XYZ file of C-alpha atoms in Angstrom:
778
model
C 16.355 30.362 -21.044
C 15.102 31.125 -24.385
C 13.426 34.643 -25.038
C 10.779 34.534 -27.957
C 11.020 38.100 -28.947
C 8.130 37.904 -31.579
C 5.943 36.342 -29.156
C 6.848 39.081 -26.525
C 6.505 41.622 -29.020
C 3.080 40.700 -29.662
C 2.119 40.532 -25.855
C 3.485 43.742 -25.294
C 1.762 45.321 -28.186
C -1.569 44.095 -26.954
C -0.710 45.307 -23.413
C -0.049 48.684 -25.051
C -3.217 48.738 -26.815
C -4.943 48.136 -23.419
C -3.159 50.617 -21.305
C -1.737 54.315 -21.631
C -0.872 57.553 -19.348
C -1.573 60.909 -18.899
C 0.248 63.418 -21.254
C -0.083 67.028 -20.452
C 1.795 68.516 -23.047
C 1.497 68.520 -26.911
C 4.980 70.153 -27.575
C 8.367 69.310 -26.481
C 10.187 68.667 -23.455
C 8.806 68.224 -19.585
C 8.379 71.386 -17.608
C 7.174 72.303 -14.374
C 4.759 75.209 -13.741
C 2.588 76.654 -11.081
C -0.989 76.708 -11.109
C -3.274 79.313 -10.065
C -3.533 77.483 -6.628
C 0.411 77.567 -6.274
C 0.517 73.843 -6.800
C 3.637 72.641 -8.832
C 2.492 70.099 -11.766
C 5.188 68.384 -13.559
C 4.141 68.461 -17.488
C 5.786 65.570 -19.370
C 6.362 64.326 -22.857
C 9.475 62.982 -24.776
C 11.508 65.935 -26.195
C 11.733 66.658 -29.906
C 14.879 64.893 -30.364
C 16.515 62.596 -33.057
C 17.170 60.190 -30.266
C 15.049 58.141 -27.830
C 14.373 59.942 -24.504
C 11.664 59.842 -21.765
C 10.792 62.100 -18.482
C 9.010 61.291 -15.343
C 5.640 62.778 -14.624
C 3.575 64.025 -11.834
C 1.854 60.557 -11.463
C 5.361 58.682 -11.291
C 6.207 61.023 -8.288
C 2.958 60.236 -6.689
C 3.574 56.656 -6.916
C 6.641 56.791 -4.832
C 6.394 57.978 -1.035
C 7.986 61.481 -0.565
C 10.682 59.810 1.525
C 11.619 57.803 -1.395
C 14.846 58.059 -3.458
C 14.766 60.220 -6.674
C 16.146 57.193 -8.504
C 13.042 55.243 -7.737
C 10.879 57.777 -9.938
C 12.359 56.798 -13.220
C 11.738 52.954 -12.899
C 8.329 52.771 -14.909
C 9.966 54.532 -18.042
C 10.662 52.084 -20.937
C 14.176 50.799 -20.934
C 15.130 51.440 -17.294
C 15.412 49.012 -14.323
C 15.996 50.280 -10.938
C 16.881 48.022 -7.855
C 17.211 49.290 -4.415
C 17.722 47.073 -1.785
C 17.001 49.415 1.259
C 13.713 51.116 2.366
C 13.491 54.446 0.288
C 16.730 53.660 -1.465
C 18.529 54.132 2.052
C 21.486 51.928 1.019
C 23.804 52.848 -1.582
C 25.635 49.740 -1.609
C 22.797 47.578 -2.761
C 21.581 50.247 -5.369
C 21.535 49.137 -9.267
C 20.408 50.575 -12.346
C 20.104 48.942 -15.802
C 19.416 50.606 -19.379
C 19.689 48.676 -22.421
C 22.117 46.047 -20.758
C 24.428 49.010 -19.190
C 24.563 49.190 -15.491
C 25.279 51.244 -12.575
C 26.235 48.760 -9.714
C 29.220 47.785 -7.428
C 31.127 46.453 -10.444
C 30.158 48.847 -13.333
C 29.598 52.432 -13.973
C 28.125 52.839 -17.541
C 25.208 55.302 -17.405
C 25.937 59.240 -16.955
C 24.006 61.130 -14.374
C 23.781 64.680 -14.303
C 22.190 67.157 -11.871
C 20.615 70.353 -13.658
C 22.908 69.319 -16.631
C 26.080 68.993 -14.494
C 28.001 66.191 -13.917
C 27.298 64.033 -10.670
C 31.012 62.900 -10.313
C 30.635 59.407 -11.280
C 28.155 56.880 -9.390
C 30.762 54.137 -8.067
C 30.444 53.347 -4.392
C 34.118 54.507 -3.903
C 33.964 58.154 -4.031
C 30.985 58.460 -6.365
C 27.741 60.035 -5.803
C 24.200 59.263 -7.433
C 21.632 61.727 -7.727
C 19.759 60.908 -4.624
C 22.909 62.346 -2.811
C 22.027 65.599 -4.423
C 17.918 65.922 -4.363
C 15.314 65.422 -2.234
C 12.107 64.004 -3.888
C 9.803 67.299 -3.145
C 12.766 69.510 -4.939
C 12.783 67.204 -8.014
C 11.264 68.772 -11.129
C 11.690 66.001 -13.422
C 13.930 63.255 -14.661
C 14.798 62.846 -18.201
C 16.407 59.645 -19.359
C 18.241 59.769 -22.698
C 18.684 56.120 -23.395
C 21.587 55.211 -25.442
C 21.953 58.128 -28.072
C 22.347 61.061 -25.460
C 22.617 64.848 -26.113
C 25.976 65.596 -27.484
C 26.405 68.157 -24.555
C 25.950 65.838 -21.919
C 29.133 66.099 -19.589
C 29.879 62.632 -18.424
C 32.635 60.196 -19.384
C 30.780 57.007 -18.248
C 27.604 57.525 -20.319
C 27.762 54.243 -22.771
C 24.202 53.717 -22.018
C 22.984 57.017 -22.190
C 22.427 59.820 -19.470
C 19.874 60.499 -16.834
C 19.314 64.390 -16.303
C 17.568 65.046 -12.783
C 16.220 68.434 -12.856
C 15.488 70.430 -9.704
C 12.436 72.615 -9.162
C 12.696 76.228 -9.083
C 11.592 78.518 -6.345
C 7.876 79.479 -6.149
C 6.847 82.927 -7.205
C 4.865 83.504 -3.850
C 6.063 83.233 -0.478
C 5.509 79.811 1.039
C 6.669 77.576 3.910
C 6.040 73.687 3.868
C 6.273 71.119 6.575
C 5.870 67.378 6.186
C 6.147 64.315 8.209
C 6.385 60.834 6.677
C 6.126 57.795 8.946
C 6.154 54.303 7.707
C 7.128 50.622 8.556
C 10.505 49.586 10.130
C 10.523 52.790 12.398
C 10.590 54.911 9.345
C 10.190 58.647 9.960
C 11.185 61.655 7.785
C 10.707 65.401 8.354
C 10.873 67.952 5.369
C 10.905 71.578 5.633
C 10.933 74.220 2.891
C 10.618 77.836 2.756
C 10.115 79.677 -0.409
C 11.013 83.567 -0.003
C 8.933 84.763 -3.112
C 10.160 87.754 -5.021
C 12.812 89.340 -2.715
C 14.036 91.497 -5.554
C 13.086 92.372 -9.107
C 12.606 88.945 -10.958
C 14.495 86.978 -7.980
C 13.095 84.345 -5.867
C 14.796 81.759 -3.877
C 14.160 78.797 -1.315
C 15.750 76.934 1.585
C 15.003 73.291 2.354
C 15.979 70.527 5.079
C 15.038 66.725 5.651
C 15.920 64.340 8.185
C 15.172 60.719 7.517
C 15.812 57.699 9.951
C 14.494 54.086 9.351
C 15.637 50.662 10.623
C 16.828 47.793 8.218
C 13.981 45.910 6.926
C 15.822 42.609 7.195
C 16.530 41.569 10.697
C 16.366 43.690 13.799
C 19.556 45.754 13.851
C 21.084 48.497 11.591
C 19.240 51.189 9.735
C 19.974 54.567 7.965
C 20.112 58.198 9.386
C 20.213 61.003 6.538
C 20.171 64.936 6.715
C 20.103 66.934 3.667
C 19.848 70.651 3.142
C 19.308 72.344 -0.401
C 19.057 76.322 -1.464
C 18.363 77.619 -4.746
C 18.044 81.377 -6.106
C 16.984 82.185 -9.529
C 17.106 85.722 -10.848
C 15.517 86.550 -14.444
C 16.680 89.849 -15.574
C 15.868 90.656 -19.436
C 17.550 88.193 -21.710
C 19.567 86.904 -18.654
C 18.863 84.179 -16.221
C 20.971 83.837 -13.354
C 20.959 80.441 -10.884
C 22.511 79.309 -8.039
C 22.113 76.023 -6.070
C 23.579 74.378 -2.800
C 22.953 70.958 -1.571
C 24.479 69.142 1.534
C 23.961 65.414 2.318
C 25.200 63.563 5.277
C 24.303 59.733 5.445
C 25.341 56.799 7.530
C 23.726 53.622 5.751
C 24.096 50.001 6.990
C 24.123 47.836 4.221
C 22.357 44.824 2.803
C 24.493 41.877 1.679
C 24.409 39.729 -1.744
C 23.321 36.409 -1.417
C 23.373 33.206 -4.042
C 20.440 32.095 -6.018
C 20.327 28.988 -3.672
C 20.609 31.103 -0.646
C 17.524 33.078 -1.894
C 15.871 29.789 -3.012
C 16.485 28.279 0.630
C 15.360 31.644 2.604
C 14.222 34.565 0.610
C 13.838 36.948 3.477
C 17.533 36.891 4.874
C 20.483 38.274 3.275
C 22.847 36.504 6.012
C 23.828 39.415 7.858
C 23.261 39.126 11.720
C 21.395 41.019 14.504
C 23.325 40.373 17.564
C 27.093 40.059 18.818
C 27.872 36.297 19.415
C 31.444 36.859 20.617
C 32.921 34.967 18.045
C 34.714 37.408 15.485
C 34.247 34.863 12.660
C 30.458 34.965 12.873
C 30.183 38.701 13.841
C 31.962 39.884 10.770
C 28.444 39.855 9.241
C 26.879 41.707 11.916
C 24.791 44.344 9.958
C 25.930 47.573 12.184
C 29.433 46.828 11.391
C 28.782 47.172 7.608
C 28.505 50.794 7.032
C 28.385 53.476 4.152
C 29.203 57.043 5.542
C 29.312 59.749 3.160
C 28.852 63.702 3.069
C 28.526 65.459 -0.067
C 28.558 69.313 -0.930
C 27.643 70.417 -4.246
C 27.220 73.989 -5.699
C 27.002 75.559 -8.782
C 26.102 78.867 -10.393
C 24.496 79.296 -14.045
C 24.353 82.295 -16.098
C 22.184 81.980 -19.314
C 21.573 84.332 -21.837
C 18.806 83.887 -24.755
C 18.738 86.664 -27.452
C 17.093 87.131 -30.908
C 19.734 84.841 -32.667
C 22.389 83.800 -29.915
C 22.193 81.971 -26.888
C 24.813 81.134 -24.232
C 25.017 79.555 -20.936
C 28.131 79.227 -18.556
C 27.960 77.051 -15.489
C 30.768 76.774 -13.049
C 30.423 74.181 -10.153
C 32.225 72.715 -7.019
C 31.671 69.258 -5.315
C 33.242 67.886 -2.318
C 32.773 64.269 -1.227
C 34.136 62.562 1.981
C 33.085 59.139 3.329
C 34.138 55.865 4.965
C 33.126 52.413 4.310
C 33.268 49.844 7.188
C 33.555 46.156 7.726
C 34.650 44.282 10.753
C 37.487 41.431 9.696
C 37.423 38.552 12.318
C 41.260 39.058 12.725
C 44.129 41.354 13.683
C 46.938 41.788 11.008
C 50.622 41.023 11.779
C 52.067 43.727 9.812
C 55.683 43.566 8.436
C 57.555 46.601 7.335
C 56.324 49.929 7.197
C 56.855 53.395 9.248
C 55.693 53.167 12.892
C 54.445 56.616 13.993
C 54.781 58.117 17.164
C 51.140 57.096 18.119
C 51.745 53.445 17.190
C 50.102 53.275 14.066
C 51.956 51.772 11.120
C 52.018 53.244 7.638
C 52.635 50.838 4.691
C 54.061 47.603 4.887
C 52.330 44.381 4.193
C 50.496 41.656 6.027
C 52.708 39.066 7.186
C 49.847 36.849 8.468
C 46.748 37.323 10.807
C 45.749 35.905 14.222
C 42.315 35.510 15.940
C 42.793 34.651 19.415
C 45.358 35.824 22.147
C 46.111 35.205 25.546
C 45.533 37.695 28.583
C 48.805 39.460 27.599
C 47.887 40.051 24.036
C 49.953 37.228 22.697
C 48.893 35.614 19.618
C 47.482 31.961 20.450
C 47.538 29.052 17.911
C 44.771 26.378 18.146
C 45.068 23.310 19.805
C 47.034 20.935 17.872
C 44.875 18.422 16.182
C 41.681 20.241 16.532
C 39.606 19.965 13.373
C 36.320 21.725 14.691
C 34.997 24.314 12.242
C 32.318 26.802 12.160
C 29.313 26.377 9.655
C 28.333 30.070 9.258
C 28.977 32.226 7.396
C 30.425 31.716 3.879
C 30.420 27.985 4.392
C 32.526 28.067 7.531
C 35.991 28.986 8.716
C 39.039 27.203 9.687
C 39.909 25.717 13.077
C 41.775 28.886 14.112
C 38.323 30.585 13.755
C 36.622 28.388 16.189
C 36.637 28.851 20.120
C 36.475 25.568 20.525
C 40.012 25.031 19.439
C 41.593 27.137 22.313
C 42.259 26.588 25.949
C 39.540 28.258 28.338
C 40.403 31.894 28.679
C 41.372 32.510 25.144
C 40.502 36.140 24.020
C 38.847 36.526 20.672
C 40.238 39.603 18.660
C 39.267 41.496 15.601
C 39.658 44.555 13.538
C 37.372 47.337 12.395
C 38.433 48.455 8.667
C 37.757 51.582 7.503
C 38.153 52.509 3.656
C 38.361 56.308 3.582
C 37.268 58.001 0.388
C 37.572 62.061 -0.318
C 37.065 63.589 -3.495
C 37.078 67.343 -4.743
C 35.834 68.411 -8.163
C 35.923 71.821 -9.477
C 34.734 72.352 -13.029
C 32.672 74.452 -15.808
C 30.488 73.830 -18.658
C 29.800 76.611 -21.402
C 27.541 76.202 -24.345
C 26.492 78.614 -27.189
C 24.048 78.324 -30.038
C 23.933 80.815 -32.893
C 20.693 80.781 -35.238
C 21.686 81.438 -38.746
C 18.195 82.600 -40.189
C 15.085 80.535 -39.552
C 16.737 77.033 -40.477
C 20.045 76.673 -39.437
C 21.634 76.612 -35.733
C 25.266 76.168 -34.853
C 26.023 74.898 -31.321
C 29.295 74.365 -29.642
C 30.483 74.113 -26.047
C 33.000 72.613 -23.563
C 33.126 70.906 -20.349
C 36.344 71.134 -17.902
C 36.974 69.493 -14.758
C 39.585 68.581 -12.260
C 39.010 65.803 -9.767
C 41.393 65.212 -6.843
C 40.502 61.897 -5.107
C 42.081 60.314 -1.981
C 41.503 56.662 -1.009
C 43.062 55.296 2.006
C 42.705 52.187 4.560
C 43.092 51.741 8.139
C 42.764 48.953 10.573
C 41.545 49.486 14.220
C 41.236 46.979 16.719
C 38.110 46.130 18.233
C 38.257 46.832 21.837
C 36.448 43.768 23.156
C 35.195 41.377 20.561
C 33.009 39.402 23.036
C 30.724 42.355 23.547
C 30.612 44.637 20.600
C 32.258 46.334 17.622
C 33.526 49.498 19.408
C 36.966 50.164 18.312
C 40.322 51.883 19.203
C 40.278 55.386 17.780
C 43.919 54.988 16.893
C 44.333 52.734 13.889
C 47.101 50.160 14.349
C 47.813 50.011 10.533
C 47.309 52.424 7.838
C 47.455 49.777 4.876
C 47.566 52.291 1.753
C 46.941 56.017 0.997
C 46.577 57.011 -2.578
C 45.961 60.123 -4.486
C 44.515 60.371 -7.886
C 43.852 63.318 -10.116
C 41.912 63.323 -13.220
C 41.809 66.384 -15.785
C 39.093 66.247 -17.994
C 38.290 68.407 -21.133
C 35.498 67.757 -23.636
C 34.659 69.898 -26.657
C 31.803 69.425 -29.073
C 30.175 70.985 -32.045
C 26.668 70.404 -33.542
C 24.735 71.898 -36.634
C 21.015 71.465 -36.820
C 19.061 72.231 -39.895
C 15.311 72.327 -40.834
C 14.063 72.162 -44.358
C 10.292 72.248 -44.094
C 9.235 69.255 -41.986
C 12.664 67.589 -41.750
C 15.100 68.506 -39.245
C 18.581 67.070 -39.557
C 21.702 67.218 -36.938
C 25.267 66.403 -37.113
C 27.853 66.855 -34.609
C 31.502 65.774 -33.193
C 32.826 65.682 -29.834
C 36.215 64.748 -28.239
C 37.265 63.775 -24.671
C 40.817 64.784 -23.397
C 41.233 62.928 -20.108
C 44.571 62.756 -18.210
C 44.861 60.190 -14.966
C 47.711 60.385 -12.296
C 48.249 58.278 -9.450
C 50.213 59.420 -6.337
C 51.313 57.190 -3.601
C 51.052 59.369 -0.436
C 53.649 57.110 1.517
C 56.222 57.994 -1.245
C 56.769 54.226 -1.839
C 55.868 53.910 -5.409
C 56.459 55.813 -8.258
C 53.795 58.244 -9.940
C 51.502 56.548 -12.326
C 50.068 58.448 -15.217
C 47.714 57.499 -17.954
C 46.127 59.287 -20.951
C 42.621 58.244 -21.698
C 41.804 60.409 -24.681
C 38.723 59.568 -27.144
C 38.760 59.593 -30.761
C 36.685 62.052 -32.512
C 32.899 61.010 -31.772
C 30.397 61.483 -34.291
C 26.512 61.746 -33.788
C 23.901 62.411 -36.218
C 20.147 62.285 -36.309
C 16.872 63.406 -38.243
C 13.256 63.999 -37.437
C 10.415 64.129 -40.156
C 6.861 65.122 -38.977
C 4.752 62.845 -41.192
C 1.546 64.718 -39.822
C 0.969 67.302 -37.155
C 0.838 64.493 -34.445
C 3.154 62.011 -35.752
C 6.902 62.248 -36.314
C 9.674 59.834 -37.023
C 13.128 60.222 -35.558
C 16.452 58.343 -36.300
C 19.859 58.908 -34.329
C 23.331 57.851 -34.129
C 25.923 58.297 -31.721
C 29.398 57.208 -30.377
C 29.384 57.272 -26.907
C 32.665 57.210 -24.776
C 33.719 55.968 -21.136
C 37.008 57.289 -20.077
C 39.570 54.716 -18.146
C 38.857 54.679 -14.607
C 41.368 55.355 -11.967
C 40.974 51.881 -10.572
C 42.913 50.628 -13.511
C 46.065 52.381 -12.223
C 45.269 51.316 -8.706
C 45.195 47.625 -9.642
C 48.481 47.875 -12.038
C 50.705 49.611 -9.667
C 52.304 46.750 -7.751
C 55.723 45.479 -7.118
C 55.007 42.413 -9.466
C 53.154 44.433 -12.238
C 54.270 48.030 -12.064
C 53.728 48.972 -15.687
C 50.412 50.498 -16.749
C 48.757 48.605 -20.025
C 48.224 50.400 -23.042
C 44.647 50.865 -23.164
C 41.979 52.819 -24.707
C 38.666 54.276 -23.443
C 35.605 52.089 -23.724
C 33.173 53.263 -26.749
C 29.701 52.297 -27.781
C 27.880 52.894 -31.175
C 24.309 53.655 -30.427
C 21.444 53.587 -33.138
C 17.707 54.621 -32.797
C 14.909 54.689 -34.742
C 11.331 55.451 -33.697
C 7.836 57.275 -33.854
C 6.397 59.792 -31.554
C 2.652 60.528 -31.521
C 0.852 63.269 -29.596
C -2.403 65.130 -29.603
C -4.687 66.530 -26.775
C -5.077 63.345 -25.027
C -2.873 60.457 -26.369
C 0.639 59.999 -26.587
C 2.718 57.169 -27.824
C 6.516 56.227 -28.567
C 7.905 53.463 -30.132
C 11.733 53.059 -30.482
C 14.054 50.270 -31.880
C 17.823 50.403 -30.957
C 20.975 48.646 -31.797
C 24.097 49.259 -29.735
C 27.772 47.785 -30.008
C 29.665 48.193 -26.962
C 33.523 48.146 -27.882
C 36.811 48.193 -26.190
C 35.414 46.947 -22.703
C 38.200 46.939 -20.378
C 38.467 43.502 -18.462
C 41.119 42.267 -15.967
C 42.744 39.114 -17.591
C 44.780 36.732 -15.246
C 47.549 34.085 -16.466
C 45.565 31.236 -18.167
C 42.684 33.388 -19.513
C 42.398 32.676 -23.172
C 42.108 35.701 -25.345
C 40.808 35.103 -28.976
C 41.893 31.185 -27.924
C 45.478 32.169 -27.213
C 46.986 32.211 -23.675
C 50.093 34.460 -23.837
C 50.214 35.855 -20.390
C 53.272 34.721 -18.464
C 53.057 32.733 -15.329
C 51.939 35.036 -12.266
C 50.865 37.748 -14.595
C 47.476 39.601 -14.867
C 46.671 42.886 -16.491
C 44.000 45.055 -17.914
C 43.174 44.727 -21.755
C 40.503 46.084 -24.116
C 39.193 42.744 -24.963
C 35.458 42.818 -24.128
C 32.502 43.524 -25.868
C 28.404 43.629 -25.750
C 25.953 44.163 -28.207
C 22.365 45.180 -27.527
C 19.255 45.359 -29.539
C 15.719 45.826 -28.545
C 12.509 47.783 -28.663
C 10.989 50.433 -26.154
C 7.419 51.633 -26.179
C 5.152 53.589 -24.399
C 1.479 54.812 -24.669
C -0.263 57.247 -22.731
C -3.845 58.731 -22.610
C -6.265 60.776 -20.642
C -9.803 59.304 -20.649
C -13.043 59.850 -18.921
C -11.823 63.279 -17.707
C -10.277 62.312 -14.380
C -8.693 59.110 -15.322
C -5.051 58.363 -16.668
C -3.526 55.107 -17.817
C 0.230 54.319 -18.545
C 2.078 51.526 -19.853
C 5.719 50.992 -21.078
C 7.173 47.765 -22.935
C 10.818 47.152 -22.955
C 12.344 43.978 -24.833
C 15.897 43.969 -24.926
C 18.738 41.244 -25.951
C 22.247 41.914 -24.739
C 25.007 39.490 -25.563
C 29.105 39.206 -24.752
C 30.813 39.616 -28.265
C 34.115 38.228 -26.886
C 35.306 35.218 -24.607
C 37.655 36.496 -21.968
C 38.277 35.257 -18.261
C 34.559 34.322 -16.951
C 32.848 35.758 -20.102
C 31.753 33.528 -22.976
C 30.952 35.114 -26.537
C 27.059 34.621 -27.214
C 25.870 34.403 -23.722
C 23.490 36.959 -22.259
C 24.865 39.654 -20.116
C 24.304 39.035 -16.542
C 21.458 40.741 -14.882
C 20.205 42.654 -17.749
C 16.410 42.231 -17.954
C 15.284 40.880 -21.237
C 11.658 41.737 -20.869
C 9.539 44.410 -18.820
C 6.117 45.643 -18.820
C 4.623 48.452 -16.805
C 0.901 49.163 -16.356
C -0.504 52.272 -14.337
C -4.091 53.384 -13.827
C -4.447 56.510 -11.825
C -7.219 59.023 -10.743
C -7.416 62.577 -9.828
C -10.397 65.122 -9.368
C -11.198 67.779 -6.664
C -7.794 67.089 -4.773
C -8.388 63.352 -4.448
C -5.591 61.173 -6.269
C -5.248 57.464 -6.165
C -3.575 54.953 -8.569
C -2.376 51.233 -8.724
C 0.816 50.420 -11.065
C 2.392 46.945 -11.787
C 5.726 46.489 -13.271
C 6.649 42.933 -14.515
C 10.269 41.882 -14.849
C 11.158 38.764 -16.812
C 13.589 36.113 -16.190
C 17.344 37.023 -16.224
C 20.645 35.354 -16.279
C 22.599 36.307 -13.250
C 25.873 34.977 -13.905
C 28.411 35.004 -16.828
C 28.110 31.518 -17.595
C 24.408 31.707 -17.802
C 23.697 28.878 -15.626
C 21.718 30.803 -12.925
C 18.275 31.841 -14.066
C 16.845 34.649 -11.729
C 12.876 34.255 -11.263
C 10.766 36.804 -13.047
C 8.518 38.829 -10.430
C 5.817 41.245 -10.737
C 5.577 44.280 -8.211
C 2.453 46.203 -7.500
C 2.353 49.699 -5.940
C -0.608 51.714 -4.747
C -1.372 55.216 -3.392
C -4.092 57.521 -2.350
C -4.023 61.130 -1.441
C -6.087 63.977 -0.508
C -5.181 67.771 -0.921
C -7.213 70.670 0.678
C -6.494 74.220 -0.751
C -9.467 76.104 0.861
C -7.834 77.531 4.147
C -9.835 75.107 6.363
C -7.402 76.066 9.269
C -6.590 79.920 9.750
C -3.043 80.346 8.852
C -2.731 76.969 6.548
C -3.226 77.260 2.930
C -2.965 73.631 2.081
C -3.245 70.427 3.662
C -2.280 67.114 2.104
C -2.380 63.714 3.289
C -1.110 60.547 1.537
C -0.663 57.070 1.956
C 1.792 54.849 -0.404
C 2.035 50.977 -0.543
C 5.245 49.655 -2.446
C 5.446 46.119 -3.059
C 1.652 45.839 -2.119
C 1.629 41.869 -2.471
C 4.898 41.434 -0.431
C 6.575 39.683 -3.245
C 9.887 38.088 -2.668
C 12.445 38.796 -5.427
C 15.897 39.432 -6.382
C 16.791 42.680 -7.562
C 20.246 43.723 -8.716
C 23.611 42.965 -7.716
C 26.958 41.450 -9.341
C 27.411 38.655 -11.642
C 26.569 35.633 -9.495
C 25.575 37.481 -6.321
C 22.339 39.391 -5.840
C 20.563 41.743 -3.550
C 17.111 40.913 -1.958
C 14.619 43.389 -3.359
C 12.686 45.320 -0.528
C 9.633 43.740 1.245
C 6.253 45.703 1.190
C 6.578 49.196 2.757
C 3.436 51.056 3.782
C 4.258 54.940 4.276
C 1.911 57.708 5.536
C 2.624 61.518 4.892
C 1.189 64.938 5.992
C 2.281 68.113 4.498
C 0.989 71.366 5.585
C 2.022 74.733 3.509
C 1.514 78.113 5.090
């Protein structure tokens, strides 16, 4: 696949001339305000910064159903690719996100996420939590994406490719009660309630909200999602001080979607190879969808005190996060455990697998297949051995299986503090810190399926607790920045440094404590903005981004065969942005060029993998090394306009080229980065007048390589969304202030496509979803 960058730039430029989007602000930043009717409107524009950034607007929210994940709202911004395999983003396992060749997926966490400027606690599947775990779409004010060169104060140590800040809405100034109902395909149903107190004390207001969401899996006839979410927020404005407190709780049980190969997609693009019924054959039933589960509960709370004086500003924000959860799977065998400590309830702690068995006699004694039987199953995964096939056993043999639980738990406590001092009218000094202590547990236990012939119900008492580990991560970040204004020119320069200490403990006490230091060098950032005219500015920025070493590095290295922790450095990325921003009363446009060099990529290298052409590992060895790298370059653009009073047009363009810079393991120098889109084009046409809103939006994603070897080309696709809604604010029914009805159709043409995944295996994108919503405000 060869990308003609010049041709695509010309195509994109022509498209951008033809399409644009509404912009409601001529100044900086995206804000939310309440109009005279009490309806919250999201006002959006790129912030006046020395780096590329974009923010969502109300039209992007209208495009998505109220029940949708907040991650879906950012998908039309330049540089962004979001793929969610489940209806309304209802499966964290299949959710992926890409920015400029950096990804958040099952295998990578390279983009930072913050909630009201506070860290989300990483985005990985095993103990992480993306923004959709913290926010309902109705409570989202906006999402601000800083692609590449992010704000120096951003509290994340995985933000190699930038940061996404999800900003929650503030309470209304007047008392109000909301109630809304959403219904859709696949038995989707969602209730949402919110109560705004109005002013309960001088300058003080609050809200409480709750939602319940259920939906079936859109593939097949089994499995689905249930989600309960609660949020509360209070804001008090007292002279120069603003005090904010927020609490969210999210409890979710999701059945997963599975990755498939490109050949499987071409064979049947509507099936992810998980099944809907129990066959009584454990090898086949290991892909029974209800046995693939993600269970997560998240509590997140913070308080924030902000002071704004004549020349001095100060903010401090302590926070607390508790995450508990489980990942489920149904292995088609029971494990024969050797060693370990047997507890009084029969559970074996520790030890190792001496083998496994798949069928027993009536007394529970493991059986071997009939000698000479060669019959094998053909599904799934290409089929199993004769030991998995009931045809290779005498009549009366009993199939057995396990229900495997991987338990995740994490508690984070931390705080951020930021201060800014203005020296005269031209110079502002800013400094701040971020401190956090994360205490994460991960364990795995195996339960016997009670009767594999009839279902997946399991014995509550585990027969084996395979491992139990604890990880402590202490993070301290400090930064300082100086901003200087000389007429139309603004200059910015700053430094930042991370101190990250990681410790691993074996809760069984069988392995020594492992520790690893992951401090950064001093990280530099710089930038400039120059106002060419009142409406046009040019900006340029540079930053060194940093990702600390993850605790999985220690987990993988602490073993009897290789107990030593490697001498590693954290991953870094040098980001360069240069671009233009234009805005007036009706038109906005942005154009950004960027170059990113990702260094010190941590890669697991096995024996036989050549590093720099040299194979130097001893037989049987494997280790993590700083041997990887990526370089990305490209162009991002957006244009927006109000026209004909009630019409808005929006378009964004992304042209990206990301390549690996070193050869190691499966990665080949010069190959394109797997799963990174190279060409994206968005066009949106919307209408709003007298309470009626409607729109249609299309996004085209070009071909991508899906694997490291660049042998699998994932086909391009175009998705179309449409929506229509009507709001009545005239008290047509006594006691009801507002009635709103809407209909959203995502993937209008029911396009079959592959979304995200991991290199070589991909998730099917969700099919057409039609959702109706009714909202009443009292």
